[in-house]
Coordinates of C-alpha atoms and ligand atoms in Angstrom, one line a residue:
M1 CA -7.3 24.0 0.6
Y2 CA -3.1 24.3 1.4
H3 CA -2.7 25.6 -2.4
W4 CA -1.4 28.8 -1.1
I5 CA 1.8 27.1 -0.2
P6 CA 4.4 26.9 -2.7
F7 CA 5.0 23.4 -4.3
W8 CA 2.0 22.0 -2.5
P9 CA 1.3 18.5 -4.5
D10 CA -2.2 17.6 -5.5
T11 CA -4.6 16.7 -2.5
A12 CA -6.9 14.2 -4.3
A13 CA -8.0 11.1 -1.8
V14 CA -8.7 11.3 1.5
N15 CA -5.4 9.0 2.6
A16 CA -3.6 12.2 1.4
V17 CA -5.5 14.6 3.3
V18 CA -4.3 12.7 6.8
V19 CA -0.8 12.4 6.1
N20 CA -1.2 16.3 4.8
N21 CA -2.4 17.1 8.5
L22 CA 0.6 15.2 10.1
Y23 CA 3.2 17.0 7.8
I24 CA 1.7 20.7 8.3
A25 CA 1.7 19.7 12.1
E26 CA 5.5 18.2 11.8
L27 CA 6.4 21.5 9.6
A28 CA 5.0 24.3 12.5
L29 CA 6.5 22.5 15.2
S30 CA 10.0 21.9 13.9
G31 CA 10.0 25.6 12.3
L32 CA 8.7 26.6 15.9
I33 CA 11.4 25.4 17.7
M34 CA 14.1 26.4 15.0
A35 CA 12.4 30.4 15.4
T36 CA 12.9 30.0 19.0
V37 CA 16.7 28.9 18.5
V38 CA 17.4 31.4 16.1
V39 CA 15.8 33.9 17.7
M40 CA 17.7 33.3 21.0
M41 CA 20.6 32.9 19.4
L42 CA 20.6 36.1 17.5
S43 CA 19.5 38.2 20.7
F44 CA 22.5 36.7 22.7
C45 CA 24.8 37.5 20.2
I46 CA 23.5 41.0 19.7
R47 CA 23.4 41.7 23.7
Y48 CA 27.1 40.1 24.5
R49 CA 29.0 40.9 21.3
S50 CA 32.2 42.1 22.6
R51 CA 31.6 45.9 22.5
S52 CA 28.2 46.0 24.3
A53 CA 27.9 47.7 28.1
A54 CA 25.5 44.7 29.0
S55 CA 26.1 43.0 32.5
R56 CA 28.1 40.0 32.8
A57 CA 27.9 39.6 36.4
N58 CA 25.5 36.5 38.1
L59 CA 26.5 34.4 35.7
V60 CA 23.5 32.0 36.1
E61 CA 24.9 28.1 37.0
K62 CA 23.9 24.8 35.0
T63 CA 20.7 24.0 36.1
W64 CA 19.5 20.2 36.1
H65 CA 15.8 21.3 36.4
F66 CA 15.8 23.5 33.5
E67 CA 17.7 20.8 31.8
I68 CA 15.6 17.9 31.9
A69 CA 12.3 20.7 31.6
W70 CA 13.1 21.3 28.3
T71 CA 14.5 17.9 27.0
S72 CA 11.6 16.1 28.7
A73 CA 9.0 18.5 27.0
T74 CA 10.7 18.0 23.6
L75 CA 10.5 14.6 23.9
G76 CA 7.0 14.6 25.3
V77 CA 6.1 16.9 21.7
F78 CA 7.7 14.9 19.0
L79 CA 6.5 11.2 20.9
I80 CA 3.1 13.1 20.4
L81 CA 4.1 13.1 16.7
F82 CA 5.7 9.6 16.8
V83 CA 2.3 8.4 18.0
W84 CA 0.1 10.1 15.6
G85 CA 2.2 9.4 12.7
A86 CA 2.7 5.9 13.5
A87 CA -1.1 5.8 14.0
I88 CA -1.7 7.1 10.2
Y89 CA 1.0 3.9 9.1
L90 CA -1.1 1.0 10.3
W91 CA -4.4 3.1 8.8
L92 CA -2.5 3.3 5.9
F93 CA -0.9 0.0 5.4
K94 CA -4.3 -2.1 6.8
P95 CA -6.9 -2.0 4.0
P96 CA -10.6 -1.5 5.4
P97 CA -13.1 -3.6 3.4
A98 CA -13.0 -2.5 0.0
D99 CA -15.9 -1.3 -2.7
E100 CA -13.7 -2.5 -5.6
E101 CA -10.5 -4.5 -5.8
V102 CA -8.2 -4.1 -8.4
Y103 CA -5.2 -6.3 -9.6
V104 CA -2.2 -4.5 -10.7
V105 CA 1.3 -6.4 -12.1
G106 CA 4.1 -4.2 -12.4
K107 CA 7.1 -5.6 -14.9
Q108 CA 9.9 -3.7 -17.1
W109 CA 8.4 -1.1 -18.2
M110 CA 5.1 -1.0 -17.2
W111 CA 2.0 -1.3 -15.4
K112 CA -0.7 -4.0 -16.4
V113 CA -4.3 -3.6 -14.6
E114 CA -7.0 -5.8 -14.4
H115 CA -10.2 -5.5 -13.1
P116 CA -12.6 -7.7 -11.6
G117 CA -14.9 -7.2 -14.4
G118 CA -12.3 -8.6 -16.8
Q119 CA -11.3 -5.0 -17.6
R120 CA -7.9 -4.4 -18.9
E121 CA -5.7 -1.4 -19.4
I122 CA -1.7 -0.8 -19.2
D123 CA -0.4 2.2 -17.6
A124 CA -3.7 3.6 -16.6
L125 CA -6.3 2.8 -13.6
H126 CA -9.8 3.9 -14.1
V127 CA -11.2 4.2 -10.8
P128 CA -14.7 5.5 -9.3
V129 CA -14.3 8.3 -6.8
D130 CA -15.6 8.5 -2.9
K131 CA -14.9 4.7 -3.1
T132 CA -12.7 2.7 -1.0
I133 CA -10.5 1.1 -3.8
R134 CA -8.3 -2.0 -2.9
L135 CA -4.9 -3.0 -4.9
V136 CA -3.7 -6.2 -5.2
M137 CA 0.2 -5.9 -6.6
A138 CA 2.8 -8.2 -7.7
S139 CA 5.9 -8.0 -9.6
E140 CA 6.9 -10.2 -12.7
D141 CA 10.2 -9.4 -12.3
V142 CA 12.1 -6.9 -10.2
I143 CA 11.0 -4.7 -7.3
H144 CA 8.8 -1.9 -8.3
S145 CA 7.0 0.6 -6.3
F146 CA 3.4 2.2 -6.9
F147 CA 3.2 5.5 -5.8
V148 CA 0.9 8.5 -6.3
P149 CA 1.7 11.6 -5.4
A150 CA -1.4 12.7 -4.9
F151 CA -3.2 10.3 -2.9
R152 CA 0.1 9.8 -0.8
I153 CA 0.0 6.4 -1.4
K154 CA 3.4 4.1 -2.0
H155 CA 4.2 0.8 -2.0
D156 CA 7.0 -1.7 -3.2
V157 CA 5.9 -4.1 -5.5
V158 CA 8.0 -7.3 -4.9
P159 CA 8.1 -10.4 -6.9
G160 CA 7.4 -13.7 -5.2
T161 CA 5.1 -11.6 -2.9
L162 CA 1.3 -10.5 -3.2
E163 CA 1.2 -6.6 -2.2
T164 CA -2.2 -4.8 -1.0
I165 CA -2.7 -1.4 -0.8
W166 CA -5.9 1.1 -0.7
F167 CA -7.1 4.6 -1.5
K168 CA -10.4 6.5 -1.6
A169 CA -10.1 9.5 -4.4
N170 CA -12.3 12.5 -3.4
K171 CA -11.7 14.5 -6.5
T172 CA -11.9 13.8 -10.1
G173 CA -9.2 14.3 -12.5
V174 CA -6.4 12.5 -13.6
F175 CA -3.7 12.0 -11.3
K176 CA 0.6 10.4 -12.2
L177 CA 1.1 7.2 -11.5
E178 CA 4.8 6.5 -11.1
C179 CA 7.5 3.9 -10.5
T180 CA 9.6 4.8 -7.8
Q181 CA 12.2 2.1 -7.4
Y182 CA 14.8 2.1 -9.6
C183 CA 14.3 -1.0 -11.9
G184 CA 16.4 -0.8 -15.1
L185 CA 16.8 1.3 -18.0
Q186 CA 13.7 2.7 -18.5
H187 CA 12.5 3.1 -15.1
A188 CA 11.7 6.6 -15.8
T189 CA 9.4 5.9 -18.5
M190 CA 7.3 3.4 -15.8
Q191 CA 4.4 5.9 -15.4
G192 CA 0.9 6.3 -15.9
D193 CA -2.3 7.9 -15.1
I194 CA -4.9 7.4 -12.3
V195 CA -8.1 8.3 -13.9
V196 CA -10.9 9.3 -11.3
M197 CA -14.5 9.2 -12.5
T198 CA -18.0 9.7 -11.0
A199 CA -19.8 6.9 -10.2
P200 CA -22.2 6.9 -13.6
D201 CA -19.0 7.7 -16.0
Y202 CA -16.7 4.8 -14.5
A203 CA -19.9 2.3 -15.0
R204 CA -19.7 3.6 -18.7
W205 CA -16.2 3.0 -19.3
L206 CA -16.4 -0.3 -17.7
G207 CA -18.9 -1.3 -20.1
E208 CA -17.2 0.2 -23.2
Q209 CA -14.3 -1.9 -22.9
G210 CA -15.5 -5.1 -24.3
V211 CA -14.9 -8.1 -22.5
D212 CA -16.5 -11.0 -22.5
Q213 CA -15.2 -12.8 -19.4
S214 CA -14.9 -11.7 -15.4
L215 CA -11.5 -12.1 -13.8
A216 CA -13.2 -14.9 -11.9
A217 CA -14.5 -16.8 -14.9
Q218 CA -11.0 -16.4 -16.9
G219 CA -9.4 -18.2 -13.2
A220 CA -12.1 -20.7 -13.2
D221 CA -11.1 -21.8 -16.6
L222 CA -7.9 -21.7 -15.3
F223 CA -8.6 -23.9 -12.4
R224 CA -9.9 -26.6 -14.7
A225 CA -7.2 -26.3 -17.5
H226 CA -4.5 -27.2 -14.8
G227 CA -6.1 -29.7 -12.9
C228 CA -6.6 -27.8 -9.6
S229 CA -10.8 -28.8 -9.7
G230 CA -9.4 -33.0 -10.3
C231 CA -8.2 -32.4 -6.7
H232 CA -10.3 -29.5 -5.1
G233 CA -13.4 -30.0 -7.0
E234 CA -17.0 -31.5 -5.9
N235 CA -16.2 -35.0 -7.0
S236 CA -12.5 -35.5 -6.2
T237 CA -11.5 -38.4 -5.3
V238 CA -7.9 -37.0 -3.6
H239 CA -8.2 -35.7 0.0
A240 CA -8.3 -32.2 -0.6
P241 CA -9.5 -29.1 1.1
S242 CA -12.4 -27.4 -0.4
L243 CA -11.8 -24.2 -1.4
A244 CA -14.9 -22.7 -1.1
G245 CA -15.7 -20.2 1.6
L246 CA -11.2 -20.3 2.1
Y247 CA -10.9 -16.7 1.8
G248 CA -10.1 -14.4 4.8
T249 CA -10.4 -17.4 7.3
L250 CA -8.0 -19.0 9.6
V251 CA -6.2 -22.0 8.3
H252 CA -4.3 -24.3 10.7
L253 CA -1.0 -25.4 9.1
E254 CA 0.3 -29.3 9.6
D255 CA 3.2 -27.3 12.1
G256 CA 0.9 -25.8 14.3
S257 CA 0.9 -22.5 13.0
V258 CA -2.1 -20.4 11.8
R259 CA -2.3 -18.3 8.6
I260 CA -4.8 -16.1 7.2
A261 CA -5.7 -16.9 4.0
D262 CA -5.2 -13.3 2.1
D263 CA -4.1 -13.2 -1.0
A264 CA -0.4 -13.7 -0.1
Y265 CA -1.5 -17.1 1.5
L266 CA -3.2 -18.2 -1.6
R267 CA -0.2 -17.4 -4.4
D268 CA 2.2 -19.3 -1.7
C269 CA -0.4 -22.5 -1.4
I270 CA -0.1 -22.4 -5.7
L271 CA 3.7 -21.6 -5.9
N272 CA 5.3 -22.8 -2.7
P273 CA 3.3 -25.5 -1.7
R274 CA 6.3 -27.6 0.1
S275 CA 6.7 -25.4 2.2
F276 CA 3.7 -26.0 4.5
T277 CA 0.8 -27.9 4.7
V278 CA -2.5 -27.4 5.6
A279 CA -3.7 -29.7 9.2
G280 CA -5.3 -32.6 8.0
Y281 CA -4.1 -33.5 4.8
P282 CA -1.5 -35.4 3.1
P283 CA 1.3 -33.0 1.3
V284 CA 0.1 -33.9 -2.3
M285 CA -0.5 -30.4 -3.8
P286 CA 1.8 -30.2 -7.0
D287 CA 4.3 -27.3 -7.2
F288 CA 2.7 -25.0 -9.8
S289 CA 6.1 -22.3 -9.7
G290 CA 7.2 -22.0 -13.3
Q291 CA 3.7 -23.1 -14.8
L292 CA 1.6 -20.0 -14.0
G293 CA 2.1 -16.2 -15.0
E294 CA 1.3 -13.4 -12.3
D295 CA -1.5 -12.7 -14.6
E296 CA -3.0 -16.2 -14.4
L297 CA -2.4 -16.4 -10.4
L298 CA -4.3 -13.3 -9.7
K299 CA -7.2 -14.7 -12.0
L300 CA -7.0 -18.6 -9.9
I301 CA -7.1 -16.0 -6.6
A302 CA -10.4 -14.3 -8.1
Y303 CA -11.6 -17.2 -8.7
I304 CA -10.7 -18.8 -5.1
K305 CA -12.3 -15.6 -4.1
S306 CA -15.4 -15.5 -6.0
L307 CA -15.7 -18.6 -4.3
G308 CA -16.7 -17.0 -1.0
G309 CA -15.1 -16.2 2.4
K310 CA -14.5 -13.2 4.3
Q311 CA -13.9 -11.1 1.5
E312 CA -12.9 -8.0 4.1
A313 CA -9.8 -9.7 4.7
G314 CA -6.9 -7.6 4.7
R315 CA -2.9 -8.0 4.6
Ligands
HEC1 C1 -3.1 -33.4 -6.6 C2 -4.0 -33.0 -6.0 C3 -4.0 -31.7 -6.4 C4 -4.2 -30.9 -7.5 C5 -3.9 -31.0 -8.9 C6 -3.9 -29.4 -6.9 N1 -4.0 -29.1 -5.4 FE1 -4.3 -27.5 -4.1 N2 -3.9 -29.0 -2.3 C7 -4.0 -30.1 -2.7 C8 -4.1 -30.4 -1.3 C9 -4.1 -32.4 -0.5 C10 -3.8 -29.8 -0.1 C11 -3.7 -29.8 1.4 C12 -2.3 -29.8 1.8 C13 -1.5 -28.6 1.0 O1 -1.3 -28.0 2.0 O2 -0.5 -28.9 0.5 C14 -4.1 -28.4 -1.2 C15 -4.1 -27.1 -0.9 C16 -4.2 -26.4 -1.7 C17 -5.1 -25.0 -1.1 C18 -4.8 -24.3 0.5 C19 -6.3 -25.0 1.0 C20 -6.4 -23.9 2.5 O3 -7.7 -25.0 2.6 O4 -5.8 -23.7 2.9 C21 -5.0 -23.7 -1.9 C22 -5.6 -22.9 -2.1 C23 -4.7 -24.4 -3.2 N3 -4.5 -26.1 -2.7 C24 -5.2 -24.4 -4.6 C25 -4.9 -25.5 -5.7 C26 -4.8 -24.5 -7.1 C27 -5.0 -23.2 -7.5 C28 -4.3 -25.7 -7.7 C29 -4.4 -25.4 -9.6 C30 -3.7 -24.9 -10.0 C31 -4.4 -26.7 -7.2 N4 -4.3 -26.5 -5.6 C32 -4.3 -27.9 -7.4 C33 -4.0 -30.7 -3.6 C34 -3.9 -30.5 -5.2
CU2 CU1 9.2 0.0 -12.0

């Protein structure tokens, strides 16, 4: 649709269409204002050049009416753009209920991707077209940034937390994924392909990957191997909260505050349990930081999510 504009990047997601519209409105309005100023400047330069006979009598005094009117008019117009942009920003960064959730781990210098079914890929992400895809992203070392120009989505991937971003591709094809946060010597090579496929192609691709365990099942194994089930399991004698149905609900903490049990919260529970305690429970949850890689963490979280809860939890 916009391809006649030189250098216009590919537009392949609903997110991108929305950003395009705002961008075009901003460009058009700025162009209009610039053209007005330039045309007025040039015409005054020509009309009142030193040799011209145009009358210099009846100089207009400065009028506040005019000053205030044009200042507030431009302010108003640009505030509309601001509100429009802010609304888009909130929409882009508040993930809607996802049809599919994929885990992405950035590390020097690659993107590791894990699908809920256990399929893994490196520097590539296969997704179905016309579906809302939610990415849960972690970093194993430094700050990376996940950028898909054709989708107009970009999000920093920060060590020590989980970030969430979403998109809905509306076109099949292969689109570039790039890291846009300088992350070390080979930062420039930290790229990948987003492969958008039709639903049947995607289902076939998933089936061809030869996995034996879903992410949640791998997480369940870790849950036993690391002794989580000893406290959180059904037959436990330790007074620990059940994790069934936890995801996406509100958790009351001992200090009176409340948190949503989203991905970042679960991560904090496991790696940073000393920093807060769930109300009504003894602070005996061991600290697992240093014992679990980001990969394993995502699997544990996938397992906890598979125990039910409000799956539409945002961030
Ligand atoms: C020694 C017993 C024990 C072990 C082992 C343990 N936990 Fe916990 N866990 C607790 C207790 C007690 C709480 C509640 C108090 C608190 O927040 O510290 C808790 C809280 C949690 C919460 C927050 C629950 C809520 O309702 O908000 C999560 C999530 C969690 N644990 C996950 C895990 C995972 C995953 C493992 C294994 C890697 C694990 N726990 C191992 C005792 C344990
Ligand atoms: Cu990077």
